[in-house]
Amino acid sequence: MSSAFTTGLRIVRAERSRFLAPVRLRRRTVLSGTVAGVVGAFLVVADRLWSFLEGPWPLHVLAVVVLAAALGCFVAAFVPVGGGTATTAAPPTGDWRRSERIDRQFAARPPEVLPADRDLVIDRAERAIGPAVVAASRFVWLPVAWIVAWAGLVASGLADVDRLTLLLVPPVFAVLQSASFVAAVTGAGRADAARRRALAVPSVPAVPAPDGRRRDPRGSKVELPDG
């Protein structure tokens, strides 16, 4: 898994420009920044009115900035960023045994690629990389948001040993919600590995389809006696 994850990270970085839409990326930045700004302003007003932040004022400023950034990261995880080149799922093969063989090529311990499955594995791998890149680019913000939120809670004095829930829950959720990002990156790495294995297999020459014409003589098959 570690090798697939490392390969997937490289693919996600390399294929961002191919599968992510620049317009949507800019919109995500604007939305996240707007939410962070609004939340930051609200926290400043709330602290002035109710003084819910603890510690000296420099920590108040740090806590407001970090907590606002955390909300902006949460928003970033839910903004679509995929471009038009992100492909759809592969069509069914019509043979469940063959479909299972192809599915196993994207598992942790894949078997050898059969020559008959070569083209289908390559097609499935090409279709899987795009959605994996898009998912990784979105879901990476969920664990980041929880870690940033935890830092803001600690800086504000709201999370300490006397408030174990606020101290422990954000790191736990960061680990749990990183699973989607890890799965997307690992999926990209396994798809690339399956594609490379399939490309190393010689292609099977296509068998020409029958043209439907009869090869035997037409007419009666009864032989007439010699005359």
PDB file of N, CA and C in Angstrom, residues 39-55 60 63-64 67 152-153 156-159 163:
ATOM      1  N   VAL A  39     -16.392  34.332   9.030  1.00  0.00           N
ATOM      2  CA  VAL A  39     -16.271  33.662  10.326  1.00  0.00           C
ATOM      3  C   VAL A  39     -15.299  34.407  11.229  1.00  0.00           C
ATOM      4  N   GLY A  40     -14.194  34.892  10.661  1.00  0.00           N
ATOM      5  CA  GLY A  40     -13.239  35.657  11.466  1.00  0.00           C
ATOM      6  C   GLY A  40     -13.853  36.917  12.042  1.00  0.00           C
ATOM      7  N   ALA A  41     -14.616  37.638  11.208  1.00  0.00           N
ATOM      8  CA  ALA A  41     -15.277  38.846  11.704  1.00  0.00           C
ATOM      9  C   ALA A  41     -16.294  38.514  12.794  1.00  0.00           C
ATOM     10  N   PHE A  42     -17.027  37.422  12.611  1.00  0.00           N
ATOM     11  CA  PHE A  42     -18.003  37.024  13.623  1.00  0.00           C
ATOM     12  C   PHE A  42     -17.310  36.677  14.946  1.00  0.00           C
ATOM     13  N   LEU A  43     -16.186  35.972  14.877  1.00  0.00           N
ATOM     14  CA  LEU A  43     -15.477  35.597  16.101  1.00  0.00           C
ATOM     15  C   LEU A  43     -14.923  36.820  16.823  1.00  0.00           C
ATOM     16  N   VAL A  44     -14.463  37.803  16.074  1.00  0.00           N
ATOM     17  CA  VAL A  44     -13.966  39.032  16.705  1.00  0.00           C
ATOM     18  C   VAL A  44     -15.092  39.739  17.453  1.00  0.00           C
ATOM     19  N   VAL A  45     -16.254  39.872  16.801  1.00  0.00           N
ATOM     20  CA  VAL A  45     -17.396  40.538  17.444  1.00  0.00           C
ATOM     21  C   VAL A  45     -17.873  39.727  18.657  1.00  0.00           C
ATOM     22  N   ALA A  46     -17.931  38.395  18.483  1.00  0.00           N
ATOM     23  CA  ALA A  46     -18.394  37.555  19.591  1.00  0.00           C
ATOM     24  C   ALA A  46     -17.448  37.634  20.784  1.00  0.00           C
ATOM     25  N   ASP A  47     -16.159  37.683  20.508  1.00  0.00           N
ATOM     26  CA  ASP A  47     -15.215  37.773  21.625  1.00  0.00           C
ATOM     27  C   ASP A  47     -15.305  39.133  22.319  1.00  0.00           C
ATOM     28  N   ARG A  48     -15.560  40.174  21.551  1.00  0.00           N
ATOM     29  CA  ARG A  48     -15.708  41.499  22.164  1.00  0.00           C
ATOM     30  C   ARG A  48     -16.957  41.568  23.035  1.00  0.00           C
ATOM     31  N   LEU A  49     -18.014  40.875  22.615  1.00  0.00           N
ATOM     32  CA  LEU A  49     -19.270  40.941  23.362  1.00  0.00           C
ATOM     33  C   LEU A  49     -19.273  39.993  24.555  1.00  0.00           C
ATOM     34  N   TRP A  50     -18.764  38.777  24.374  1.00  0.00           N
ATOM     35  CA  TRP A  50     -18.908  37.756  25.414  1.00  0.00           C
ATOM     36  C   TRP A  50     -17.580  37.274  25.987  1.00  0.00           C
ATOM     37  N   SER A  51     -16.465  37.663  25.401  1.00  0.00           N
ATOM     38  CA  SER A  51     -15.125  37.302  25.906  1.00  0.00           C
ATOM     39  C   SER A  51     -15.008  35.802  26.150  1.00  0.00           C
ATOM     40  N   PHE A  52     -15.325  35.017  25.120  1.00  0.00           N
ATOM     41  CA  PHE A  52     -15.275  33.564  25.293  1.00  0.00           C
ATOM     42  C   PHE A  52     -13.878  33.001  25.050  1.00  0.00           C
ATOM     43  N   LEU A  53     -12.977  33.791  24.453  1.00  0.00           N
ATOM     44  CA  LEU A  53     -11.608  33.334  24.242  1.00  0.00           C
ATOM     45  C   LEU A  53     -10.776  33.603  25.489  1.00  0.00           C
ATOM     46  N   GLU A  54      -9.899  32.666  25.804  1.00  0.00           N
ATOM     47  CA  GLU A  54      -9.093  32.774  27.011  1.00  0.00           C
ATOM     48  C   GLU A  54      -7.647  33.108  26.651  1.00  0.00           C
ATOM     49  N   GLY A  55      -6.896  33.625  27.632  1.00  0.00           N
ATOM     50  CA  GLY A  55      -5.488  33.922  27.427  1.00  0.00           C
ATOM     51  C   GLY A  55      -5.260  35.352  26.983  1.00  0.00           C
ATOM     52  N   HIS A  60      -5.634  35.471  21.218  1.00  0.00           N
ATOM     53  CA  HIS A  60      -6.983  35.687  20.681  1.00  0.00           C
ATOM     54  C   HIS A  60      -6.919  35.892  19.172  1.00  0.00           C
ATOM     55  N   ALA A  63      -6.026  32.644  17.499  1.00  0.00           N
ATOM     56  CA  ALA A  63      -7.146  31.706  17.518  1.00  0.00           C
ATOM     57  C   ALA A  63      -8.202  32.079  16.496  1.00  0.00           C
ATOM     58  N   VAL A  64      -8.503  33.367  16.386  1.00  0.00           N
ATOM     59  CA  VAL A  64      -9.508  33.809  15.407  1.00  0.00           C
ATOM     60  C   VAL A  64      -9.059  33.481  13.996  1.00  0.00           C
ATOM     61  N   LEU A  67      -9.083  29.508  13.528  1.00  0.00           N
ATOM     62  CA  LEU A  67     -10.433  28.949  13.477  1.00  0.00           C
ATOM     63  C   LEU A  67     -11.153  29.363  12.199  1.00  0.00           C
ATOM     64  N   GLY A 152      -6.526  25.948  16.548  1.00  0.00           N
ATOM     65  CA  GLY A 152      -7.242  27.137  16.997  1.00  0.00           C
ATOM     66  C   GLY A 152      -7.869  26.970  18.361  1.00  0.00           C
ATOM     67  N   LEU A 153      -8.415  25.789  18.646  1.00  0.00           N
ATOM     68  CA  LEU A 153      -9.003  25.542  19.961  1.00  0.00           C
ATOM     69  C   LEU A 153      -7.949  25.566  21.062  1.00  0.00           C
ATOM     70  N   SER A 156      -6.904  29.192  21.593  1.00  0.00           N
ATOM     71  CA  SER A 156      -7.935  29.986  22.265  1.00  0.00           C
ATOM     72  C   SER A 156      -8.108  29.622  23.726  1.00  0.00           C
ATOM     73  N   GLY A 157      -7.521  28.527  24.171  1.00  0.00           N
ATOM     74  CA  GLY A 157      -7.706  28.076  25.542  1.00  0.00           C
ATOM     75  C   GLY A 157      -8.965  27.265  25.754  1.00  0.00           C
ATOM     76  N   LEU A 158      -9.726  27.002  24.674  1.00  0.00           N
ATOM     77  CA  LEU A 158     -10.952  26.226  24.804  1.00  0.00           C
ATOM     78  C   LEU A 158     -10.687  24.732  24.894  1.00  0.00           C
ATOM     79  N   ALA A 159      -9.516  24.292  24.432  1.00  0.00           N
ATOM     80  CA  ALA A 159      -9.166  22.873  24.490  1.00  0.00           C
ATOM     81  C   ALA A 159      -7.958  22.693  25.401  1.00  0.00           C
ATOM     82  N   ARG A 163     -10.808  19.961  29.357  1.00  0.00           N
ATOM     83  CA  ARG A 163     -11.840  19.770  28.319  1.00  0.00           C
ATOM     84  C   ARG A 163     -11.311  18.742  27.317  1.00  0.00           C
TER      85      ARG A 163
END
